[in-house]
Amino acid sequence: MRQYAVSKSTNQNSPSRSSMLEISPVLRWAGSKKKLVPAILSLAPVTYLRYLEPFVGSGCVFAALAPKRAVIGDINDELMFAYSTLRDYPHEVVKTIALFPTDSHTYYSLRAILPNSLGAVTRAARFVYLNRYCFNGVYRTNMSGMFNVPRGTRTGAMPSPETFFHFSDLLKRAKLIRGDFQELLATGRDGDFAYLDPPYVEPGTRFRGEYGYGSFGSDDEDRLISALRSAHSRGVSVVLSYHDGLAERLPDWRKVRQSVARSVGGFGRSRKLVCEVLYTNVPKVQARGRQ
């Protein structure tokens, strides 16, 4: 498990300026739970020691919760490298992004560059730029690990510099880890709160490189269940968002069903309404929403 160095920051138990603000993610992410954030937060415990999120993606729940102490991670090395660089050099990343014209030629020229051939700030700026202007917020690579998503047409504008700075402040409260979900969740201890959002993968579905090769798949569900049970036994409060196929494997956990439109495949015709389930071991009386 790869751990990125953590820079010095303010006391984790003291509110920083970003804790007073509504913080927004700086990335788009296919499969993001942005629309489910209120439901997810309502199931979270009222109090907890640390926040853990091993499938951080765009970090929309992390941003909404704005925890004072956190451990966040993902197996996607480029994502975590971008976050660690944004945490340490927010002004430099923002200035570099501003140098990139928002046209197709620039997009495909940047996409063709090997990210590890760039300096840290340019590498992070490239990742954010491609993420913001790619089709549908999809992260997909070929078998060589090269990002291959085409440019989008309705991507919206780049977030404001202030959005980047506020998210950078929030990242300073977190330990950033690049690694497998099971390893990160294993660090959880009594009093922690963990949110997990594995990629939605249906058994038998053809894998096209979404979220990168080596990302979570249906074959990892046994490890997921094992990690959840272990975390529960150690006193970790957990909320998991996934499809309803795990209901029988977590019989004692509460389930809240939600209908969500998904289009992770990256094509409009693949969009469909699916039933996603929020699983939690947090008792109703301890949850924020008391539901």
C-alpha positions as CSV (number, residue, x, y, z in Angstrom):
1,M,0.0,0.0,0.0
2,R,1.5,3.3,-1.1
3,Q,1.2,6.2,1.3
4,Y,1.8,9.7,0.2
5,A,3.7,12.0,2.5
6,V,1.5,14.2,4.7
7,S,2.5,17.8,5.1
8,K,2.3,19.7,8.3
9,S,-1.2,21.1,9.0
10,T,-3.2,22.8,11.7
11,N,-4.6,20.9,14.7
12,Q,-7.0,18.3,13.5
13,N,-9.4,19.1,16.3
14,S,-9.6,22.8,15.6
15,P,-11.9,24.1,12.8
16,S,-10.1,25.6,9.8
17,R,-11.6,28.1,7.4
18,S,-12.8,25.3,5.1
19,S,-14.9,23.8,7.9
20,M,-17.0,27.0,7.9
21,L,-17.7,26.7,4.1
22,E,-19.7,24.5,1.8
23,I,-16.9,22.6,0.1
24,S,-17.3,21.2,-3.4
25,P,-15.2,18.5,-5.1
26,V,-12.9,19.6,-7.9
27,L,-13.3,16.5,-10.0
28,R,-16.1,14.8,-11.9
29,W,-16.5,11.0,-11.4
30,A,-18.7,8.5,-13.2
31,G,-20.7,6.7,-10.6
32,S,-20.4,9.6,-8.1
33,K,-22.9,9.6,-5.2
34,K,-23.4,13.3,-5.4
35,K,-27.2,12.9,-5.5
36,L,-27.2,10.4,-2.6
37,V,-25.1,12.6,-0.3
38,P,-28.0,13.6,1.9
39,A,-29.1,10.0,2.4
40,I,-25.6,8.9,3.1
41,L,-24.9,11.6,5.6
42,S,-28.2,10.8,7.4
43,L,-27.0,7.3,8.1
44,A,-23.6,8.5,9.4
45,P,-23.0,8.5,13.2
46,V,-23.5,11.8,14.9
47,T,-20.0,11.6,16.4
48,Y,-16.9,9.7,15.3
49,L,-13.1,9.9,15.6
50,R,-11.8,9.6,12.1
51,Y,-13.4,9.4,8.6
52,L,-12.2,6.6,6.3
53,E,-13.0,6.4,2.6
54,P,-11.1,3.8,0.5
55,F,-12.9,4.5,-2.8
56,V,-12.7,8.2,-2.7
57,G,-13.2,9.1,-6.4
58,S,-14.4,12.7,-6.6
59,G,-14.7,12.9,-2.8
60,C,-18.2,14.3,-2.8
61,V,-19.1,12.6,0.5
62,F,-15.7,13.6,2.0
63,A,-16.3,17.2,0.9
64,A,-19.9,17.3,2.3
65,L,-18.9,15.8,5.6
66,A,-15.7,17.9,5.9
67,P,-14.2,15.7,8.7
68,K,-11.6,17.1,11.0
69,R,-9.5,13.9,10.7
70,A,-9.6,11.5,7.8
71,V,-7.9,8.7,5.9
72,I,-8.9,8.6,2.2
73,G,-7.5,6.5,-0.6
74,D,-8.1,4.8,-3.9
75,I,-6.2,2.2,-6.0
76,N,-6.0,4.8,-8.8
77,D,-2.5,6.1,-8.6
78,E,-3.1,9.1,-10.9
79,L,-6.1,10.2,-8.8
80,M,-4.2,10.0,-5.5
81,F,-1.1,11.7,-7.0
82,A,-3.3,14.6,-8.2
83,Y,-4.9,14.9,-4.7
84,S,-1.5,14.9,-2.9
85,T,-0.1,17.5,-5.2
86,L,-3.2,19.7,-5.0
87,R,-3.0,19.4,-1.2
88,D,0.6,20.6,-1.2
89,Y,0.7,23.0,-4.2
90,P,-2.9,24.3,-4.8
91,H,-1.8,27.7,-6.3
92,E,0.7,26.1,-8.6
93,V,-1.8,23.5,-9.8
94,V,-4.5,26.2,-10.5
95,K,-2.0,28.4,-12.4
96,T,-0.9,25.5,-14.5
97,I,-4.5,24.5,-15.4
98,A,-5.2,28.0,-16.5
99,L,-2.4,27.8,-19.1
100,F,-4.2,25.0,-20.9
101,P,-6.6,26.2,-23.7
102,T,-10.0,24.5,-23.6
103,D,-10.0,23.1,-27.1
104,S,-9.8,19.6,-28.6
105,H,-6.2,19.9,-29.8
106,T,-5.0,20.6,-26.3
107,Y,-7.2,17.9,-24.8
108,Y,-5.9,15.1,-27.1
109,S,-2.3,16.4,-26.9
110,L,-2.4,16.2,-23.1
111,R,-4.1,12.8,-23.2
112,A,-1.3,11.4,-25.3
113,I,1.4,12.4,-22.8
114,L,2.8,9.8,-20.4
115,P,1.9,11.3,-17.0
116,N,5.0,10.1,-15.2
117,S,7.1,12.0,-17.8
118,L,5.8,15.3,-16.3
119,G,6.7,17.2,-13.2
120,A,4.4,16.8,-10.2
121,V,2.4,20.0,-10.7
122,T,1.9,19.6,-14.4
123,R,1.0,15.9,-14.0
124,A,-1.7,16.8,-11.4
125,A,-3.0,19.7,-13.6
126,R,-3.1,17.4,-16.6
127,F,-5.2,14.9,-14.6
128,V,-7.7,17.5,-13.4
129,Y,-8.0,19.1,-16.9
130,L,-8.7,15.7,-18.6
131,N,-11.1,14.8,-15.9
132,R,-13.1,18.0,-16.2
133,Y,-13.3,18.0,-20.0
134,C,-13.6,14.3,-20.7
135,F,-16.9,12.6,-21.6
136,N,-19.2,12.1,-18.7
137,G,-16.5,12.2,-16.0
138,V,-15.4,8.6,-17.0
139,Y,-12.0,7.4,-15.9
140,R,-11.0,4.6,-18.3
141,T,-7.6,3.3,-19.4
142,N,-6.4,0.8,-22.0
143,M,-4.4,-2.3,-21.0
144,S,-1.2,-0.1,-21.1
145,G,-2.6,2.2,-18.5
146,M,-3.2,5.1,-20.8
147,F,-6.3,7.3,-20.3
148,N,-8.4,6.9,-23.4
149,V,-11.7,8.7,-22.8
150,P,-12.8,11.1,-25.6
151,R,-13.4,14.8,-25.0
152,G,-16.9,15.6,-23.8
153,T,-19.2,18.3,-25.2
154,R,-21.2,19.4,-22.2
155,T,-18.6,19.3,-19.4
156,G,-19.3,22.7,-17.7
157,A,-16.6,25.1,-16.6
158,M,-13.5,24.5,-14.6
159,P,-14.1,25.1,-10.8
160,S,-13.1,28.5,-9.5
161,P,-9.7,28.9,-7.8
162,E,-11.4,29.3,-4.5
163,T,-13.0,25.8,-4.9
164,F,-9.6,24.3,-5.4
165,F,-8.2,26.2,-2.4
166,H,-11.0,25.1,-0.1
167,F,-10.7,21.5,-1.2
168,S,-6.9,21.7,-0.7
169,D,-7.5,22.9,2.8
170,L,-9.7,19.9,3.5
171,L,-7.1,17.5,2.0
172,K,-4.6,18.8,4.6
173,R,-6.7,17.2,7.3
174,A,-6.4,13.8,5.7
175,K,-3.8,11.1,5.3
176,L,-3.8,10.1,1.6
177,I,-3.2,6.5,0.6
178,R,-2.9,4.8,-2.7
179,G,-3.8,1.2,-2.2
180,D,-6.4,-1.6,-2.0
181,F,-9.6,-0.9,-0.1
182,Q,-9.1,-3.8,2.3
183,E,-5.8,-2.5,3.5
184,L,-7.1,0.9,4.2
185,L,-10.2,-0.3,5.9
186,A,-8.1,-2.6,8.1
187,T,-6.6,0.6,9.7
188,G,-10.1,1.4,11.1
189,R,-10.6,1.2,14.9
190,D,-13.3,1.7,17.5
191,G,-15.0,5.0,17.0
192,D,-14.1,5.5,13.3
193,F,-16.6,6.0,10.5
194,A,-16.0,4.5,7.1
195,Y,-17.9,5.1,3.8
196,L,-17.3,2.7,0.9
197,D,-18.4,3.2,-2.6
198,P,-17.0,0.4,-4.8
199,P,-17.5,0.6,-8.6
200,Y,-20.9,-0.9,-9.6
201,V,-20.0,-4.0,-11.5
202,E,-22.6,-6.6,-12.6
203,P,-21.4,-10.2,-12.9
204,G,-20.8,-11.1,-16.6
205,T,-20.5,-7.5,-17.8
206,R,-17.7,-6.9,-20.2
207,F,-14.9,-4.9,-18.6
208,R,-13.7,-2.0,-20.8
209,G,-11.1,-0.4,-18.5
210,E,-13.5,1.8,-16.4
211,Y,-11.8,3.1,-13.3
212,G,-8.5,1.6,-14.6
213,Y,-7.3,-2.0,-14.9
214,G,-7.0,-3.7,-11.5
215,S,-9.9,-1.8,-10.0
216,F,-12.7,-3.4,-8.0
217,G,-14.7,-6.1,-9.7
218,S,-17.4,-8.6,-8.9
219,D,-14.6,-11.1,-8.0
220,D,-13.7,-8.8,-5.1
221,E,-17.0,-9.0,-3.3
222,D,-15.9,-11.8,-1.0
223,R,-13.0,-9.6,0.2
224,L,-15.4,-6.7,0.6
225,I,-17.7,-8.7,2.8
226,S,-14.8,-10.0,4.9
227,A,-13.4,-6.4,5.3
228,L,-16.8,-5.1,6.4
229,R,-17.4,-7.8,8.9
230,S,-13.9,-7.3,10.3
231,A,-14.4,-3.5,10.6
232,H,-17.7,-4.1,12.3
233,S,-16.1,-6.4,14.9
234,R,-13.5,-3.7,15.7
235,G,-16.2,-1.1,16.3
236,V,-16.0,0.8,13.1
237,S,-19.3,2.5,11.9
238,V,-19.8,1.8,8.2
239,V,-22.0,2.9,5.3
240,L,-21.7,1.0,2.0
241,S,-23.3,2.0,-1.3
242,Y,-23.7,-0.9,-3.7
243,H,-26.3,-2.9,-5.6
244,D,-28.8,-5.1,-3.8
245,G,-26.9,-8.3,-4.4
246,L,-25.2,-8.2,-1.0
247,A,-28.5,-8.1,1.0
248,E,-28.3,-11.7,2.0
249,R,-24.6,-11.5,2.9
250,L,-25.2,-8.6,5.4
251,P,-28.4,-9.8,7.0
252,D,-28.1,-7.8,10.2
253,W,-27.3,-4.5,8.5
254,R,-29.9,-1.9,7.8
255,K,-30.7,-1.3,4.1
256,V,-32.0,1.8,2.4
257,R,-32.9,1.4,-1.3
258,Q,-32.4,4.2,-3.8
259,S,-33.1,4.5,-7.5
260,V,-30.1,5.9,-9.4
261,A,-29.5,6.7,-13.1
262,R,-26.1,5.3,-14.1
263,S,-24.1,5.5,-17.3
264,V,-20.6,4.3,-16.3
265,G,-20.2,2.7,-19.7
266,G,-19.8,6.1,-21.1
267,F,-22.6,5.9,-23.7
268,G,-26.0,7.5,-23.5
269,R,-27.8,4.4,-24.6
270,S,-26.3,2.5,-21.6
271,R,-28.0,4.8,-19.1
272,K,-30.6,3.1,-17.0
273,L,-32.3,3.4,-13.6
274,V,-30.9,0.9,-11.2
275,C,-31.6,0.1,-7.6
276,E,-28.7,0.9,-5.3
277,V,-28.6,0.1,-1.7
278,L,-27.1,1.9,1.3
279,Y,-26.0,-0.7,3.8
280,T,-25.1,0.4,7.3
281,N,-24.3,-1.1,10.7
282,V,-25.0,2.3,12.4
283,P,-28.0,1.9,14.8
284,K,-30.9,4.3,14.1
285,V,-30.5,6.0,17.5
286,Q,-26.8,6.9,16.7
287,A,-27.4,8.1,13.1
288,R,-27.6,11.7,12.1
289,G,-31.0,11.3,10.4
290,R,-32.4,8.9,13.1
291,Q,-34.0,7.0,10.2
